[in-house]
Amino acid sequence: MSGARKVRGSLTVFLALLLPLFLVFTGVCLEYARAQALSYQVQAAATSAVQSVFAGYSASLLSQYQLTARLVEQGDFDALAEESERYVSACGGEEGGCVSFQTTEILWQDLVFVTDDHGAVFLALVGEAMAASAVELVAEEWLGRLGLSGDAQQTKALTENAARDTLSADDLLSDYKEWEEAVAAAEESLEEDAGETEDSPGETEGSSGETDSSEVAQSAADRERGASFLEVLSTLRQVVQHGILGIVLPEGKSISSGTISGSDLPSSLSEEAKSRTVGESLSSAGDSLLLREYLMRNLDCFTSESGKSPAYELKYVLAGKSTDEANLQAAVTRILWMRTGMNLLYLPRSAERQAQLQEAAALAVGWLGQPTLVTGMAALLQIAWAFSESLVDVRSLLNGGKVPLMKTDESWTLSLDRLTEIWTGKTVELDSADEEEGDGLSYEDYLRICLYLTSEETCCYRAMDVIQWNVQQLDPSFVLSNCVVSGTLCLTAEASPLFTPLYGAVVGTEAFTYTRSDTFSYLT
């Protein structure tokens, strides 16, 4: 019996010695398992917080322009961190039970704003919006229809003129002054020659100097018609100097008095803010095409009649002026230059109209006996004819009509006689242009051409100006440069072990520390 007692006593002592080790091992395993659970819980809290923050996207921006971005009110990122902390606490704060933790730091990194990267972020958002709307565009078909691919002369003429938003007489008839001086010199020379022969004997009756009365009348009529062509050039120059907006504006149409301005507009951002990089490019080549179509679908122009103020949003994107009237003037001038360029491509191809131009030039200055002056007159008159046809074109476009990109003999509307009637009268009156159906490009299509030939960055920032201005009418605190489309949340948290003295003695730490992060982006 004593031997058995000794064995039991030894076993008891052994178990007594083994129990603390077992308890330590069990505690360490429990703490290790809890540490792993805490790691997953902190990561889940970071993920939940970043998704919850970005779930608060701007409803106004989405409803009006189908763009998704999170507005940080007044650019207050401390408030954003506090909001994030509330979401983190809800996921694993003091009431989290055995996996509760304390947040020590919340930091937002790599935030990407709508206005970043020279407009590339906005471009990517537009691409997302258009893709979400299932808009399919065949790029070559569109560009071909708008004359921006295929015919090199057409593309060159459009490209050179689409950005010209100012118009002056010297720009339009650049060689007029030199030609006018040459005509004056030729007239002076003829007068001197006439003075030298004034005292010479006259011709006898019945000689070749006698002319039939009908021939005299015809000569006078020709001189009068030739003078009218000279008056066309003079009057046209005067009218251009005083502006053409009142000429092309259809009857019954008024000009909006809306304005857009502000020091916080995206286009007013510093170059440093605009050039803030976001790493790899977020936009693709296709987004550039989608951008223009997005603008056409979501912004208004002269023919929209939406009642907005400003009303000519597309024209602001093109010209960037502060008033609707200035933007309309700039856009109309661009289209006018484009139409003039295209009309000047047509006229040399029409043998009939070239013959008319040569005849008119000969009637005007042929009596001076200098072929170079006739050639110069024909060139100037051709420009005047093309420009006058362009005025009729633009008036028709503003009235809802369509104008083909390249004119033909059938689609050309203004005769040479009508040209003199318009510019030699007391007032300039263009033919009425009613809405018409059929082939050709509409006013909106010509704006599309201008948009395609305006730089991507300019389109992006001015479009953002319009969007911000309109959303601010509902939400005055809205600023696009404070709108975030993606970001990374870094969460640092601590948790004390359940068996602090035991775990600290074995592992060598008195608290668990975790740093976890997660990224969210509206851009796929």
Coordinates of C-alpha atoms in Angstrom, one line a residue:
M1 CA 0.0 0.0 0.0
S2 CA 2.8 2.4 0.8
G3 CA 4.2 1.8 -2.7
A4 CA 0.9 2.6 -4.3
R5 CA 0.7 5.8 -2.2
K6 CA 4.1 6.8 -3.3
V7 CA 3.1 6.3 -7.0
R8 CA -0.1 8.3 -6.6
G9 CA 1.8 11.0 -4.8
S10 CA 4.4 11.2 -7.5
L11 CA 1.7 11.3 -10.1
T12 CA -0.1 14.0 -8.2
V13 CA 3.1 16.0 -8.0
F14 CA 3.8 15.5 -11.7
L15 CA 0.2 16.5 -12.7
A16 CA 0.5 19.5 -10.4
L17 CA 3.7 20.5 -12.1
L18 CA 2.2 19.8 -15.6
L19 CA -1.0 21.8 -15.0
P20 CA 0.6 25.3 -15.1
L21 CA 2.3 24.4 -18.3
F22 CA -0.9 23.1 -19.7
L23 CA -2.7 26.2 -18.6
V24 CA 0.0 28.4 -20.2
F25 CA -0.1 26.4 -23.4
T26 CA -3.9 26.6 -23.5
G27 CA -3.9 30.3 -22.8
V28 CA -1.3 30.9 -25.5
C29 CA -3.4 28.9 -28.0
L30 CA -6.5 30.8 -27.1
E31 CA -4.8 34.2 -27.4
Y32 CA -3.2 33.1 -30.8
A33 CA -6.6 32.1 -32.1
R34 CA -8.1 35.4 -30.7
A35 CA -5.3 37.3 -32.3
Q36 CA -6.1 35.8 -35.7
A37 CA -9.7 36.5 -35.2
L38 CA -8.9 40.1 -34.3
S39 CA -6.7 40.4 -37.5
Y40 CA -9.7 39.4 -39.6
Q41 CA -12.0 41.6 -37.6
V42 CA -9.8 44.7 -38.1
Q43 CA -9.6 43.9 -41.8
A44 CA -13.3 43.5 -42.0
A45 CA -13.8 46.8 -40.2
A46 CA -11.4 48.6 -42.6
T47 CA -13.3 47.1 -45.6
S48 CA -16.7 48.0 -44.1
A49 CA -15.6 51.5 -43.3
V50 CA -14.2 52.3 -46.8
Q51 CA -17.2 50.9 -48.5
S52 CA -19.6 52.7 -46.2
V53 CA -17.8 56.0 -46.8
F54 CA -18.0 55.6 -50.5
A55 CA -21.6 54.6 -50.3
G56 CA -22.3 58.2 -49.4
Y57 CA -21.9 59.4 -53.0
S58 CA -23.3 62.7 -54.2
A59 CA -26.9 62.0 -55.1
S60 CA -27.2 65.3 -57.0
L61 CA -24.2 64.5 -59.2
L62 CA -25.5 61.0 -60.0
S63 CA -29.1 62.1 -60.7
Q64 CA -28.1 65.0 -63.0
Y65 CA -25.0 63.7 -64.7
Q66 CA -24.8 60.0 -64.0
L67 CA -21.4 60.5 -62.4
T68 CA -20.5 58.8 -59.1
A69 CA -18.2 60.5 -56.6
R70 CA -18.1 61.1 -52.9
L71 CA -18.2 64.7 -51.8
V72 CA -16.1 65.7 -48.9
E73 CA -17.9 68.7 -47.4
Q74 CA -15.8 71.8 -47.5
G75 CA -12.7 69.6 -48.1
D76 CA -12.8 68.6 -44.3
F77 CA -10.9 65.4 -44.2
D78 CA -10.9 65.4 -40.4
A79 CA -14.7 64.9 -40.6
L80 CA -14.1 62.1 -43.1
A81 CA -11.8 60.4 -40.6
E82 CA -14.4 60.8 -37.9
E83 CA -17.1 59.3 -40.1
S84 CA -14.8 56.4 -40.9
E85 CA -14.1 55.8 -37.2
R86 CA -17.9 55.5 -36.5
Y87 CA -18.1 52.7 -39.1
V88 CA -15.0 51.0 -37.6
S89 CA -16.4 51.2 -34.1
A90 CA -19.7 49.7 -35.3
C91 CA -17.8 46.7 -36.7
G92 CA -15.4 46.0 -33.8
G93 CA -15.5 48.6 -31.1
E94 CA -15.9 48.2 -27.3
E95 CA -19.0 46.2 -27.8
G96 CA -17.3 43.7 -30.0
G97 CA -17.0 41.0 -27.4
C98 CA -13.9 38.9 -27.4
V99 CA -12.8 40.5 -30.7
S100 CA -13.2 44.1 -29.6
F101 CA -10.4 46.5 -30.3
Q102 CA -9.5 50.2 -29.8
T103 CA -8.8 52.4 -32.9
T104 CA -5.6 54.3 -32.5
E105 CA -5.4 55.9 -36.0
I106 CA -7.4 56.2 -39.2
L107 CA -5.6 57.6 -42.2
W108 CA -6.8 58.1 -45.8
Q109 CA -4.2 57.7 -48.5
D110 CA -4.0 57.9 -52.3
L111 CA -7.3 59.8 -52.6
V112 CA -8.2 60.4 -56.3
F113 CA -10.3 63.5 -57.0
V114 CA -12.6 64.1 -60.0
T115 CA -10.4 67.0 -61.1
D116 CA -7.1 65.2 -61.0
D117 CA -4.6 64.2 -63.8
H118 CA -5.4 66.9 -66.3
G119 CA -9.0 65.7 -66.6
A120 CA -8.2 62.0 -67.1
V121 CA -10.2 61.0 -64.0
F122 CA -13.2 62.9 -65.2
L123 CA -12.8 61.3 -68.6
A124 CA -12.8 57.9 -67.0
L125 CA -15.9 58.7 -65.0
V126 CA -17.6 59.8 -68.3
G127 CA -16.6 56.5 -69.9
E128 CA -18.1 54.6 -67.0
A129 CA -21.3 56.6 -67.3
M130 CA -21.6 56.0 -71.0
A131 CA -20.8 52.3 -70.7
A132 CA -23.4 52.0 -67.9
S133 CA -26.0 53.5 -70.3
A134 CA -25.1 50.9 -72.9
V135 CA -24.2 53.6 -75.4
E136 CA -22.4 52.1 -78.4
L137 CA -20.7 54.3 -80.8
V138 CA -19.0 53.4 -84.1
A139 CA -16.1 55.9 -84.0
E140 CA -15.2 55.8 -87.7
E141 CA -18.8 56.2 -88.8
W142 CA -19.3 59.2 -86.6
L143 CA -16.0 60.8 -87.6
G144 CA -16.7 60.1 -91.3
R145 CA -20.1 61.7 -91.0
L146 CA -18.7 64.7 -89.3
G147 CA -16.0 65.1 -92.0
L148 CA -13.1 64.3 -89.6
S149 CA -11.8 61.3 -91.5
G150 CA -11.4 60.4 -95.1
D151 CA -11.1 63.6 -97.2
A152 CA -7.8 65.3 -96.2
Q153 CA -8.9 68.7 -97.5
Q154 CA -12.1 68.6 -95.5
T155 CA -10.4 67.5 -92.4
K156 CA -7.8 70.2 -92.8
A157 CA -10.3 72.9 -93.4
L158 CA -12.4 71.9 -90.4
T159 CA -9.3 71.6 -88.1
E160 CA -8.0 75.0 -89.1
N161 CA -11.2 76.8 -88.6
A162 CA -13.0 75.1 -85.7
A163 CA -10.9 76.9 -83.1
R164 CA -11.3 80.4 -84.6
D165 CA -13.8 82.2 -82.4
T166 CA -12.9 85.8 -83.5
L167 CA -13.8 87.4 -86.8
S168 CA -12.4 90.6 -88.3
A169 CA -12.5 92.1 -91.8
D170 CA -8.7 91.7 -92.2
D171 CA -8.9 88.1 -91.3
L172 CA -11.7 87.4 -93.8
L173 CA -10.4 89.5 -96.7
S174 CA -6.7 89.5 -95.8
D175 CA -5.5 90.7 -99.3
Y176 CA -8.1 93.4 -99.7
K177 CA -6.0 96.4 -98.6
E178 CA -3.1 95.6 -100.9
W179 CA -5.5 94.9 -103.8
E180 CA -7.4 98.2 -103.1
E181 CA -4.1 100.1 -103.2
A182 CA -3.2 98.5 -106.5
V183 CA -6.6 99.4 -108.0
A184 CA -6.1 103.1 -106.8
A185 CA -2.7 103.2 -108.5
A186 CA -4.1 101.8 -111.7
E187 CA -6.9 104.4 -111.7
E188 CA -4.4 107.2 -111.1
S189 CA -2.3 105.9 -114.0
L190 CA -5.3 105.9 -116.3
E191 CA -6.2 109.4 -115.4
E192 CA -2.7 110.6 -116.1
D193 CA -2.8 109.0 -119.5
A194 CA -6.2 110.5 -120.3
G195 CA -4.8 113.9 -119.4
E196 CA -2.0 113.6 -121.9
T197 CA -4.4 112.8 -124.7
E198 CA -7.0 115.4 -123.9
D199 CA -5.9 117.9 -126.5
S200 CA -5.4 115.4 -129.3
P201 CA -7.7 115.8 -132.5
G202 CA -11.0 114.1 -132.2
E203 CA -12.2 111.4 -134.5
T204 CA -14.3 112.3 -137.6
E205 CA -17.9 111.6 -137.8
G206 CA -18.7 108.1 -138.9
S207 CA -15.4 106.7 -137.6
S208 CA -15.0 103.7 -135.4
G209 CA -15.3 106.0 -132.3
E210 CA -19.0 106.2 -132.8
T211 CA -21.0 103.7 -130.8
D212 CA -24.6 102.6 -131.0
S213 CA -26.9 104.0 -128.3
S214 CA -27.7 100.4 -127.2
E215 CA -24.0 99.6 -126.8
V216 CA -23.6 102.8 -124.6
A217 CA -26.5 101.7 -122.5
Q218 CA -25.2 98.2 -122.1
S219 CA -21.8 99.6 -121.2
A220 CA -23.3 101.8 -118.5
A221 CA -25.3 98.8 -117.1
D222 CA -22.1 96.7 -117.0
R223 CA -20.3 99.5 -115.2
E224 CA -23.1 99.8 -112.7
R225 CA -23.1 96.0 -112.1
G226 CA -19.3 96.0 -111.8
A227 CA -19.5 98.8 -109.2
S228 CA -22.0 96.8 -107.2
F229 CA -19.4 94.0 -106.9
L230 CA -16.9 96.5 -105.5
E231 CA -19.5 97.7 -103.1
V232 CA -20.1 94.1 -101.9
L233 CA -16.5 93.9 -100.6
S234 CA -16.6 97.3 -98.9
T235 CA -20.0 96.7 -97.2
L236 CA -19.0 93.2 -96.2
R237 CA -15.9 94.5 -94.4
Q238 CA -18.0 97.2 -92.5
V239 CA -20.6 94.7 -91.4
V240 CA -18.0 92.2 -90.2
Q241 CA -16.4 94.9 -88.1
H242 CA -19.7 95.5 -86.3
G243 CA -20.4 91.8 -85.6
I244 CA -22.5 89.2 -87.3
L245 CA -24.5 87.7 -84.4
G246 CA -27.5 90.0 -85.1
I247 CA -27.4 89.0 -88.8
V248 CA -27.5 85.2 -88.3
L249 CA -30.0 85.2 -85.4
P250 CA -33.4 83.9 -86.6
E251 CA -36.4 86.1 -86.1
G252 CA -38.1 85.5 -82.8
K253 CA -35.0 84.1 -81.2
S254 CA -33.5 86.0 -78.2
I255 CA -30.1 85.6 -76.6
S256 CA -29.8 84.3 -73.1
S257 CA -28.3 86.7 -70.5
G258 CA -27.0 83.9 -68.3
T259 CA -23.6 83.9 -66.7
I260 CA -21.2 81.4 -65.1
S261 CA -18.3 82.5 -62.9
G262 CA -16.6 81.6 -59.6
S263 CA -13.2 81.3 -58.2
D264 CA -13.7 77.7 -57.1
L265 CA -14.5 76.4 -60.6
P266 CA -12.5 73.3 -61.6
S267 CA -10.9 75.2 -64.6
S268 CA -9.6 77.7 -62.1
L269 CA -7.6 75.2 -60.1
S270 CA -3.8 75.7 -60.0
E271 CA -1.7 73.7 -62.4
E272 CA -0.3 71.8 -59.5
A273 CA -3.8 70.6 -58.5
K274 CA -4.7 69.7 -62.0
S275 CA -1.5 67.7 -62.6
R276 CA -1.7 65.6 -59.5
T277 CA -1.0 62.1 -60.8
V278 CA -3.0 59.0 -59.8
G279 CA -0.5 56.3 -61.0
E280 CA -1.6 54.3 -64.0
S281 CA -4.0 55.9 -66.4
L282 CA -7.7 55.4 -65.5
S283 CA -9.1 56.4 -68.9
S284 CA -8.8 54.7 -72.3
A285 CA -8.7 55.8 -75.9
G286 CA -12.4 55.0 -76.3
D287 CA -13.3 57.4 -73.4
S288 CA -12.3 60.3 -75.5
L289 CA -15.0 59.6 -78.0
L290 CA -17.5 58.9 -75.3
L291 CA -16.7 62.2 -73.6
R292 CA -17.9 64.2 -76.6
E293 CA -21.1 62.2 -76.8
Y294 CA -21.7 62.5 -73.1
L295 CA -21.4 66.3 -73.3
M296 CA -23.9 66.4 -76.3
R297 CA -26.4 64.3 -74.3
N298 CA -26.1 66.1 -71.0
L299 CA -25.3 69.8 -71.7
D300 CA -27.6 72.3 -73.4
C301 CA -27.1 74.6 -76.4
F302 CA -28.9 77.4 -78.2
T303 CA -31.5 75.1 -79.8
S304 CA -32.2 73.3 -76.5
E305 CA -34.5 75.9 -75.0
S306 CA -34.3 74.4 -71.5
G307 CA -34.7 77.7 -69.6
K308 CA -31.4 77.1 -67.7
S309 CA -29.1 79.9 -66.7
P310 CA -26.5 79.7 -68.2
A311 CA -28.4 78.3 -71.2
Y312 CA -25.5 77.7 -73.6
E313 CA -23.5 75.0 -71.7
L314 CA -21.9 73.4 -74.7
K315 CA -20.7 76.8 -76.0
Y316 CA -19.1 77.4 -72.6
V317 CA -17.2 74.2 -73.0
L318 CA -16.0 75.4 -76.4
A319 CA -15.3 79.1 -75.5
G320 CA -15.0 79.3 -71.8
K321 CA -16.5 82.9 -71.6
S322 CA -18.4 84.1 -68.6
T323 CA -21.6 85.1 -70.4
D324 CA -24.0 83.2 -72.7
E325 CA -23.9 85.9 -75.3
A326 CA -20.1 85.8 -75.5
N327 CA -20.1 82.0 -75.7
L328 CA -22.8 82.1 -78.4
Q329 CA -20.8 84.7 -80.4
A330 CA -17.6 82.5 -80.2
A331 CA -19.4 79.3 -81.1
V332 CA -21.3 80.9 -84.1
T333 CA -18.0 82.4 -85.3
R334 CA -16.3 79.0 -85.2
I335 CA -19.2 77.4 -87.2
L336 CA -19.1 80.4 -89.6
W337 CA -15.4 79.9 -90.2
M338 CA -15.9 76.2 -90.7
R339 CA -18.7 76.8 -93.2
T340 CA -16.7 79.4 -95.0
G341 CA -13.8 77.0 -95.3
M342 CA -16.0 74.2 -96.7
N343 CA -17.7 76.6 -99.1
L344 CA -14.3 77.8 -100.3
L345 CA -13.5 74.1 -101.1
Y346 CA -16.7 73.8 -103.2
L347 CA -16.5 77.0 -105.3
P348 CA -13.3 76.2 -107.2
R349 CA -14.8 72.8 -108.1
S350 CA -17.8 74.5 -109.8
A351 CA -17.0 75.5 -113.3
E352 CA -20.2 77.4 -113.7
R353 CA -19.6 79.6 -110.6
Q354 CA -16.0 80.1 -111.4
A355 CA -17.1 81.6 -114.8
Q356 CA -19.5 83.8 -113.0
L357 CA -16.8 85.0 -110.7
Q358 CA -14.4 85.8 -113.6
E359 CA -17.2 87.7 -115.4
A360 CA -18.0 89.7 -112.3
A361 CA -14.3 90.5 -111.6
A362 CA -13.9 91.7 -115.2
L363 CA -16.9 93.9 -115.0
A364 CA -15.6 95.5 -111.8
V365 CA -11.9 96.2 -112.6
G366 CA -11.4 94.9 -116.1
W367 CA -11.5 98.4 -117.6
L368 CA -8.2 99.1 -115.8
G369 CA -6.5 96.8 -118.2
Q370 CA -4.5 94.8 -115.6
P371 CA -5.2 91.1 -115.5
T372 CA -3.7 90.7 -112.0
L373 CA -6.3 93.0 -110.6
V374 CA -9.0 91.0 -112.2
T375 CA -7.6 87.8 -110.7
G376 CA -7.3 89.5 -107.3
M377 CA -10.9 90.7 -107.5
A378 CA -12.1 87.2 -108.4
A379 CA -10.3 85.8 -105.4
L380 CA -11.8 88.4 -103.0
L381 CA -15.2 88.0 -104.5
Q382 CA -15.0 84.3 -104.1
I383 CA -14.3 84.7 -100.4
A384 CA -17.2 87.1 -100.0
W385 CA -19.5 84.7 -101.8
A386 CA -18.4 81.8 -99.6
F387 CA -18.7 83.9 -96.5
S388 CA -22.2 85.2 -97.4
E389 CA -23.4 81.6 -98.1
S390 CA -22.0 80.7 -94.7
L391 CA -24.1 83.4 -93.1
V392 CA -27.2 81.8 -94.7
D393 CA -26.0 78.4 -93.5
V394 CA -25.5 79.4 -89.9
R395 CA -28.9 81.2 -89.8
S396 CA -30.5 78.0 -91.1
L397 CA -28.7 75.9 -88.5
L398 CA -29.8 78.2 -85.6
N399 CA -33.3 77.9 -87.0
G400 CA -33.2 74.1 -86.7
G401 CA -32.3 73.4 -90.3
K402 CA -29.5 71.2 -91.7
V403 CA -26.6 72.1 -93.9
P404 CA -24.5 69.5 -95.8
L405 CA -20.8 69.5 -94.9
M406 CA -19.8 69.8 -98.6
K407 CA -22.1 71.8 -100.9
T408 CA -23.1 70.8 -104.4
D409 CA -24.6 72.8 -107.2
E410 CA -28.0 71.7 -106.0
S411 CA -27.5 72.6 -102.3
W412 CA -25.8 76.0 -102.9
T413 CA -28.4 78.6 -102.1
L414 CA -27.0 82.1 -102.8
S415 CA -26.7 83.4 -106.4
L416 CA -24.1 86.0 -107.3
D417 CA -26.9 88.5 -108.1
R418 CA -28.5 87.9 -104.8
L419 CA -25.1 88.5 -103.2
T420 CA -25.0 92.0 -104.6
E421 CA -28.7 92.6 -103.6
I422 CA -27.8 91.7 -99.9
W423 CA -24.7 93.8 -99.5
T424 CA -25.6 96.9 -101.6
G425 CA -28.9 97.5 -99.8
K426 CA -29.3 99.8 -96.8
T427 CA -29.7 96.9 -94.5
V428 CA -28.4 93.4 -94.6
E429 CA -31.2 90.9 -94.8
L430 CA -30.6 87.2 -95.3
D431 CA -33.1 84.9 -96.8
S432 CA -35.5 83.3 -94.3
A433 CA -34.3 79.8 -93.3
D434 CA -37.0 77.4 -92.2
E435 CA -36.5 74.0 -90.5
E436 CA -35.9 71.4 -93.1
E437 CA -35.5 67.6 -93.2
G438 CA -33.1 65.6 -95.2
D439 CA -29.4 65.0 -95.6
G440 CA -26.9 67.3 -93.9
L441 CA -25.6 68.2 -90.5
S442 CA -27.6 69.9 -87.8
Y443 CA -26.4 72.7 -85.5
E444 CA -25.7 70.1 -82.8
D445 CA -23.5 68.1 -85.3
Y446 CA -21.4 71.2 -86.0
L447 CA -21.0 71.6 -82.3
R448 CA -19.8 68.0 -82.2
I449 CA -17.2 68.8 -84.7
C450 CA -16.0 71.7 -82.6
L451 CA -15.9 69.5 -79.5
Y452 CA -13.8 66.8 -81.3
L453 CA -11.4 69.5 -82.4
T454 CA -11.1 71.0 -78.8
S455 CA -8.5 69.5 -76.5
E456 CA -9.6 66.7 -74.2
E457 CA -8.4 68.5 -71.1
T458 CA -10.2 71.7 -72.0
C459 CA -13.4 69.8 -72.6
C460 CA -13.1 68.0 -69.2
Y461 CA -12.5 71.0 -67.0
R462 CA -15.0 73.3 -68.6
A463 CA -17.6 70.5 -68.5
M464 CA -16.8 70.1 -64.8
D465 CA -17.4 73.9 -64.4
V466 CA -20.9 73.5 -65.8
I467 CA -21.7 70.4 -63.7
Q468 CA -20.5 72.1 -60.5
W469 CA -22.4 75.3 -61.2
N470 CA -25.7 73.4 -61.8
V471 CA -25.3 71.1 -58.8
Q472 CA -24.6 74.0 -56.6
Q473 CA -28.0 75.4 -57.3
L474 CA -29.3 72.5 -55.2
D475 CA -26.3 72.0 -53.0
P476 CA -24.3 75.2 -52.4
S477 CA -21.5 73.3 -50.6
F478 CA -20.9 71.1 -53.7
V479 CA -17.3 71.5 -55.0
L480 CA -16.0 68.9 -57.6
S481 CA -12.4 69.3 -56.4
N482 CA -13.6 67.9 -53.1
C483 CA -15.3 64.9 -54.7
V484 CA -13.4 61.6 -54.3
V485 CA -13.7 58.7 -56.7
S486 CA -11.3 56.3 -55.0
G487 CA -9.1 56.0 -51.9
T488 CA -7.3 53.8 -49.5
L489 CA -8.2 53.6 -45.8
C490 CA -5.4 52.6 -43.4
L491 CA -6.6 51.5 -40.0
T492 CA -4.4 50.9 -37.0
A493 CA -6.0 49.2 -34.0
E494 CA -5.0 47.7 -30.6
A495 CA -6.4 45.0 -28.4
S496 CA -5.3 43.8 -25.0
P497 CA -4.8 40.0 -24.5
L498 CA -7.3 38.2 -22.3
F499 CA -4.5 36.7 -20.2
T500 CA -2.2 39.8 -20.3
P501 CA 0.4 38.8 -17.7
L502 CA 0.6 35.2 -19.0
Y503 CA 0.7 36.1 -22.7
G504 CA 3.1 39.0 -22.0
A505 CA 5.5 36.8 -20.2
V506 CA 5.4 34.0 -22.8
V507 CA 5.2 36.1 -26.1
G508 CA 6.9 39.3 -24.9
T509 CA 4.0 41.7 -25.6
E510 CA 1.3 43.3 -23.6
A511 CA -1.0 44.2 -26.6
F512 CA -1.9 43.3 -30.1
T513 CA -1.4 46.0 -32.7
Y514 CA -2.8 45.7 -36.2
T515 CA -2.5 47.9 -39.3
R516 CA -4.9 47.0 -42.1
S517 CA -6.0 48.8 -45.2
D518 CA -8.5 48.5 -48.0
T519 CA -9.1 50.4 -51.2
F520 CA -12.3 51.4 -53.0
S521 CA -12.9 53.0 -56.4
Y522 CA -16.0 53.9 -58.4
L523 CA -13.9 53.2 -61.5
T524 CA -13.8 49.5 -62.5

